[in-house]
Coordinates of C-alpha atoms in Angstrom, one line a residue:
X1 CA 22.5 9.7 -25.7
X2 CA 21.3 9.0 -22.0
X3 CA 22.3 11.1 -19.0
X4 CA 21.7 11.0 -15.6
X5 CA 20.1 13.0 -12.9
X6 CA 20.4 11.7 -9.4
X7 CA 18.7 13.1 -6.2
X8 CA 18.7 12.4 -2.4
X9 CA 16.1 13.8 -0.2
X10 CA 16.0 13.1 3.4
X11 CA 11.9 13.2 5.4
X12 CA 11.1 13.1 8.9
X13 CA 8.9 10.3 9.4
X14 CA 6.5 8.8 12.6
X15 CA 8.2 5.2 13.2
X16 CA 5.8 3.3 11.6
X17 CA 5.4 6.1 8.4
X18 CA 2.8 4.7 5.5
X19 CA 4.5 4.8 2.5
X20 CA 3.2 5.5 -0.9
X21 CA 5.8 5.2 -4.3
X22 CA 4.1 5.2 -7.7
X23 CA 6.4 4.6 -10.4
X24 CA 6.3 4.4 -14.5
X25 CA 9.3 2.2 -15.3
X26 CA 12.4 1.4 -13.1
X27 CA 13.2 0.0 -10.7
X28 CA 12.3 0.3 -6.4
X29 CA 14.2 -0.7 -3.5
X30 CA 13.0 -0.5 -0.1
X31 CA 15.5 -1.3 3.0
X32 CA 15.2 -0.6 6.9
X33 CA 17.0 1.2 9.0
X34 CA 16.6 2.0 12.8
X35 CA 16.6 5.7 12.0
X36 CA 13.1 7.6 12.4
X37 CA 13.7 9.6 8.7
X38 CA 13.2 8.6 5.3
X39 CA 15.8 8.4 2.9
X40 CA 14.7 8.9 -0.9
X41 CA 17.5 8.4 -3.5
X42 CA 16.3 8.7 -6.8
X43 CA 18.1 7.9 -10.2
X44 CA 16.4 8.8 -13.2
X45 CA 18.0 7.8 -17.1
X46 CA 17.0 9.2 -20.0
X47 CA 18.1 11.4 -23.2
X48 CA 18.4 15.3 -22.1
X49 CA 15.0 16.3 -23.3
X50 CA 13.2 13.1 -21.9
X51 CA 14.9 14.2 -18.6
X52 CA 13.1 17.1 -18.3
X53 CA 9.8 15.3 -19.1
X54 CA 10.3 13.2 -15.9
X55 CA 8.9 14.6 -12.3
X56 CA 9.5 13.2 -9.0
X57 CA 6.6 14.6 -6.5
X58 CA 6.6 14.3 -2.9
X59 CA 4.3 14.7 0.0
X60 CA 3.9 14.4 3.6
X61 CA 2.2 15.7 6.8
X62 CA 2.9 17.8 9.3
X63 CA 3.0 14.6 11.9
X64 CA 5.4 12.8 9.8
X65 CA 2.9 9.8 9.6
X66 CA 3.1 9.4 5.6
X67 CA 5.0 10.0 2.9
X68 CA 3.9 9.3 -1.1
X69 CA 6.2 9.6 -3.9
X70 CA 5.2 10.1 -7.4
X71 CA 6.7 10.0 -10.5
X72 CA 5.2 12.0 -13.0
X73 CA 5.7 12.0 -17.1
X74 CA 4.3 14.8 -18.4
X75 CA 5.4 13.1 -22.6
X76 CA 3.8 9.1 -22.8
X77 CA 6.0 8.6 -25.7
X78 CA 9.3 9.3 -23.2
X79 CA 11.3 5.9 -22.7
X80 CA 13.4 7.6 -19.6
X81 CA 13.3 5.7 -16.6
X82 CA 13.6 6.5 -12.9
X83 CA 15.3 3.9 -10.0
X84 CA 14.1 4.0 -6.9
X85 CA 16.1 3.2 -3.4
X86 CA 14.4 4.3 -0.3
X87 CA 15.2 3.7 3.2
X88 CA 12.8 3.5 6.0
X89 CA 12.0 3.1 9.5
X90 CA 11.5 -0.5 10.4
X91 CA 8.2 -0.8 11.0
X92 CA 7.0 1.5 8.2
X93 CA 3.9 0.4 6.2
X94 CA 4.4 0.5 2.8
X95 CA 0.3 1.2 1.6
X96 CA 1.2 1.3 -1.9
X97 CA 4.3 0.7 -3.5
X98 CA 3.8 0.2 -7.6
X99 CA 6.1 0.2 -10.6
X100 CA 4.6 -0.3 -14.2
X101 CA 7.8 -1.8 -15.6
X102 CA 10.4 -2.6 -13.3
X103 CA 11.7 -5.3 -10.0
X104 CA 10.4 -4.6 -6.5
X105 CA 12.4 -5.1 -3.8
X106 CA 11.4 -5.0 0.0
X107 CA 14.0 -6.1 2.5
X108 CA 13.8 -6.6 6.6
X109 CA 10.2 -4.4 7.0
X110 CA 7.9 -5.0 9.7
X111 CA 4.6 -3.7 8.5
X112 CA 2.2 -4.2 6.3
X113 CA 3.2 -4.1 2.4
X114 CA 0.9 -3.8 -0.8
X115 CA 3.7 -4.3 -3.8
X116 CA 2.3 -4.4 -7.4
X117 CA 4.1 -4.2 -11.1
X118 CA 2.7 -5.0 -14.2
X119 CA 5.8 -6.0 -15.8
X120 CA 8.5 -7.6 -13.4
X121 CA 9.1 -9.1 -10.7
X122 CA 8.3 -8.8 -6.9
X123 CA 11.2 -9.8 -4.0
X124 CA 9.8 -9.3 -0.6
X125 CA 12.6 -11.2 2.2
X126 CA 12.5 -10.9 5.9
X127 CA 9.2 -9.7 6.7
X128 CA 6.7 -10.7 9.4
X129 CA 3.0 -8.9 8.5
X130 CA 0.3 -8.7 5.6
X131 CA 1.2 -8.6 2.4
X132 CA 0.0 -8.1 -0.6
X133 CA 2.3 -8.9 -4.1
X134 CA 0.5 -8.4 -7.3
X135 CA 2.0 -8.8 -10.9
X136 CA -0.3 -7.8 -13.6
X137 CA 0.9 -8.9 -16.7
X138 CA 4.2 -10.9 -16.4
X139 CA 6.4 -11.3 -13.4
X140 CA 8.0 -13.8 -10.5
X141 CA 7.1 -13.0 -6.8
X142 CA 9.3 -14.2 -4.0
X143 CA 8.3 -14.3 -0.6
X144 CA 10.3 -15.0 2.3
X145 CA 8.4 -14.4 6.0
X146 CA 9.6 -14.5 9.1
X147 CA 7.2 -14.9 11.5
X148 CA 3.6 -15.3 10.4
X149 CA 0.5 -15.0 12.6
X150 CA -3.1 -15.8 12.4
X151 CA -4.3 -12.3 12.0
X152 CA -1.9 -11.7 8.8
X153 CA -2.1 -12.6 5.2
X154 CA -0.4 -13.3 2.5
X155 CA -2.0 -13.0 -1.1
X156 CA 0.4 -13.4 -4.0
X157 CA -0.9 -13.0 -7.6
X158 CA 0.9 -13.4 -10.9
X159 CA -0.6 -13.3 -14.4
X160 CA 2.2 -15.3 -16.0
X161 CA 5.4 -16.3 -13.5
X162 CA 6.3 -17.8 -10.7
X163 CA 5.4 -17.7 -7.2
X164 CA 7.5 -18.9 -4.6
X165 CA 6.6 -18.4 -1.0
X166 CA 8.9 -19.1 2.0
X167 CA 7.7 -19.7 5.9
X168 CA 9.5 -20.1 8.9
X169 CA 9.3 -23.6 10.7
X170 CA 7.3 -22.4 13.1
X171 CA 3.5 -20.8 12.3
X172 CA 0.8 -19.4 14.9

């Protein structure tokens, strides 16, 4: 029988906060808001026992300039899973967001991102600086930017799925 625990955890943050998530399976969402916090939501499934098995970790600084979160199973046989929808400042970097089975989603962020999964797939929309999408094993990557300049990049790397990549009209 699956249950559910759900959390909410609200974090000062610097305006443009690097962001770390490390995840096992589920899902992550990552949206904007013109708030200078962090909003962590959290929804982990699993039986009772497998529940307990699953730890979130956070840390951050006494400036507010980064924030990692970590899940942590302390059983490799546990099939629980843990969703993922965080809320940041606009121009947050996301340094490292990474699920091992589960979708990425990054929506309307302004710095750099560095999104990898091994199995599933990457949506990044609405976003103007470096990025990084990685799929290890199997998954689609979907790119929409913004505004592009010289000075950014965008590498996007699938083992097995499809990789579409959208630009604006208009690139420096």
């Amino acid at each position: 029988k699956r249950k559910a625990g759900h959390t909410i955890k609200n974090f000062a943050a610097a305006e443009n906060i690097s962001i770390k998530v490390i995840n096992i399976k589920g899902n992550i969402t990552i949206e904007p808001w013109k708030q200078n916090k962090v909003l962590v939501e959290s929804t982990k499934k699993a039986s009772e026992k497998e529940l307990t098995d699953l730890n979130i970790s956070t840390q951050t600084d006494k400036d507010n300039s980064y924030l990692h979160v970590i899940t942590k199973n302390e059983n490799p046989k546990n099939k629980g899973i843990v969703d993922f929808k965080i809320i940041v400042p606009e121009k947050s970097n996301l340094e490292f967001i990474k699920t091992e089975k589960g979708a990425i989603n990054i929506k309307n962020i302004d710095g750099k991102i560095v999104a990898t999964t091994d199995l599933g797939p990457i949506d990044i929309q609405n976003t103007k600086q470096t990025i990084l999408a990685k799929t290890q094993k199997r998954g689609s990557i979907k790119v929409t930017l913004k505004e592009f300049e010289n000075k950014d990049q965008c590498i996007l790397e699938t083992n097995k799925g499809q990789i579409e990549l959208n630009v604006p009209d208009q690139i420096d």
